Tab-separated table of C-alpha atoms in Angstrom:
chain	number	residue	atom	x	y	z
A	1	MET	CA	114.454	95.271	105.393
A	2	SER	CA	117.844	95.040	103.774
A	3	THR	CA	120.633	97.443	104.611
A	4	THR	CA	122.616	97.281	101.379
A	5	ALA	CA	122.097	100.797	100.043
A	6	ARG	CA	124.330	103.581	101.367
A	7	ARG	CA	124.779	107.280	100.757
A	8	ARG	CA	127.733	108.313	98.616
A	9	PRO	CA	127.750	112.119	98.542
A	10	ALA	CA	131.283	112.356	97.142
A	11	ASP	CA	130.291	110.967	93.728
A	12	HIS	CA	127.015	112.927	93.552
A	13	GLY	CA	125.154	109.742	92.701
A	14	TRP	CA	121.623	108.819	93.648
A	15	PHE	CA	121.317	107.031	96.974
A	16	THR	CA	118.638	105.559	99.214
A	17	SER	CA	118.190	104.889	102.878
A	18	SER	CA	120.176	101.978	104.229
A	19	ARG	CA	116.761	100.734	105.378
A	20	SER	CA	115.325	100.514	101.860
A	21	ASN	CA	114.490	97.198	100.238
A	22	ASN	CA	117.728	96.616	98.286
A	23	GLY	CA	117.134	99.894	96.456
A	24	ASN	CA	114.399	98.302	94.336
A	25	GLN	CA	111.586	100.623	95.356
A	26	CYS	CA	112.502	103.655	97.355
A	27	VAL	CA	112.933	107.357	97.800
A	28	GLU	CA	116.138	108.273	95.971
A	29	VAL	CA	118.105	111.438	96.716
A	30	ARG	CA	121.056	113.106	95.028
A	31	PHE	CA	123.151	116.065	96.126
A	32	ASP	CA	124.262	118.233	93.223
A	33	GLY	CA	126.150	121.311	94.371
A	34	ASP	CA	123.743	123.464	96.353
A	35	THR	CA	120.678	121.518	95.228
A	36	VAL	CA	119.031	118.313	96.332
A	37	GLN	CA	117.045	116.142	93.935
A	38	ILE	CA	114.411	113.593	94.951
A	39	ARG	CA	112.872	110.888	92.756
A	40	ASP	CA	110.915	107.636	92.979
A	41	SER	CA	112.767	104.530	91.823
A	42	LYS	CA	109.478	102.846	90.817
A	43	PHE	CA	109.037	105.295	87.968
A	44	ARG	CA	111.965	103.842	86.007
A	45	ARG	CA	110.902	100.252	86.665
A	46	ASN	CA	107.439	100.664	85.113
A	47	PRO	CA	107.539	99.828	81.371
A	48	LEU	CA	104.572	102.144	80.790
A	49	ASN	CA	106.814	105.104	81.670
A	50	VAL	CA	109.294	104.530	78.841
A	51	GLY	CA	109.682	107.783	76.948
A	52	LEU	CA	108.098	109.907	79.674
A	53	ASP	CA	109.979	112.563	81.591
A	54	GLU	CA	110.781	111.298	85.058
A	55	PRO	CA	109.309	113.467	87.799
A	56	ILE	CA	112.131	114.833	89.961
A	57	ILE	CA	111.802	117.340	92.753
A	58	THR	CA	114.695	119.800	92.969
A	59	VAL	CA	115.164	122.056	95.997
A	60	ASP	CA	118.032	124.046	97.434
A	61	ALA	CA	120.028	122.620	100.326
A	62	GLU	CA	118.592	125.115	102.807
A	63	LEU	CA	115.005	124.113	102.014
A	64	TRP	CA	115.969	120.419	102.169
A	65	THR	CA	117.547	120.853	105.605
A	66	ALA	CA	114.450	122.674	106.868
A	67	PHE	CA	112.247	119.912	105.425
A	68	LEU	CA	114.246	117.219	107.246
A	69	HIS	CA	113.865	119.108	110.535
A	70	CYS	CA	110.118	119.433	109.961
A	71	LEU	CA	109.826	115.744	109.116
A	72	LEU	CA	111.581	114.728	112.335
A	73	SER	CA	109.386	116.985	114.421
A	74	THR	CA	106.201	115.908	112.573
A	75	ARG	CA	105.554	119.428	111.317
A	76	ARG	CA	104.589	120.268	107.747
A	77	HIS	CA	107.051	122.211	105.625
A	78	PRO	CA	105.259	124.918	103.598
A	79	ASP	CA	107.160	124.371	100.320
A	80	LEU	CA	108.113	120.682	100.300
A	81	VAL	CA	104.950	119.008	101.526
A	82	ALA	CA	104.766	115.399	102.646
A	83	HIS	CA	101.248	114.086	103.025
A	84	VAL	CA	101.147	110.724	104.789
A	85	SER	CA	97.920	108.756	104.388
A	86	ALA	CA	96.307	106.579	107.043
A	87	ASP	CA	97.820	103.489	105.380
A	88	GLY	CA	101.343	104.970	105.687
A	89	SER	CA	101.808	105.749	101.998
A	90	ALA	CA	103.030	109.251	101.252
A	91	THR	CA	102.893	111.901	98.579
A	92	LEU	CA	105.731	114.409	98.378
A	93	ARG	CA	104.910	117.659	96.577
A	94	HIS	CA	106.954	120.647	95.522
A	95	ASP	CA	105.353	123.134	93.149
A	96	ASP	CA	103.755	121.029	90.370
A	97	VAL	CA	105.780	117.854	90.961
A	98	LEU	CA	104.238	114.969	92.895
A	99	LEU	CA	105.993	111.783	93.962
A	100	HIS	CA	104.051	108.849	95.426
A	101	PHE	CA	105.636	106.364	97.829
A	102	THR	CA	104.358	103.183	99.423
A	103	ALA	CA	104.203	102.873	103.189
A	104	GLY	CA	107.351	100.726	103.189
A	105	GLU	CA	109.265	103.171	101.011
A	106	TRP	CA	108.288	106.136	103.159
A	107	GLU	CA	109.049	104.272	106.386
A	108	ALA	CA	112.535	103.400	105.104
A	109	PHE	CA	113.142	107.006	104.059
A	110	VAL	CA	112.039	108.420	107.420
A	111	ALA	CA	114.221	105.870	109.227
A	112	GLY	CA	117.141	107.052	107.097
A	113	VAL	CA	116.327	110.665	107.980
A	114	ARG	CA	116.391	109.722	111.682
A	115	ASP	CA	119.819	108.129	111.124
A	116	ASP	CA	121.123	111.352	109.451
A	117	GLU	CA	121.620	109.561	106.116
A	118	PHE	CA	120.140	112.443	104.119
A	119	VAL	CA	121.942	115.384	105.672
A	120	CYS	CA	123.621	117.662	103.109
A	121	VAL	CA	127.363	117.518	103.538
């Protein structure tokens, strides 16, 4: 996988894991004050989604940090739930919002979590 994408927390822009596939299809994260937003880059690339509201999960930084710890220890977080299927694809759910990621996207995200790329600063 390519390592072109990097986190840029100072500008509050969306970023991906450095392990993602050139940022084309990936878990995207953005820090905005005390909140963290998560979205799926595939949503914007699908022409059928034009005009639809993009699903974005928004959590506070404390919940996000707890979620990252749970993910690294293979425990389930009660509020931000990642369900990984046998094929490696994953669904991330918070309240009513669901995001679906391919196995490659999820693998790149988890690798970025292991490398501390998604730690709130």
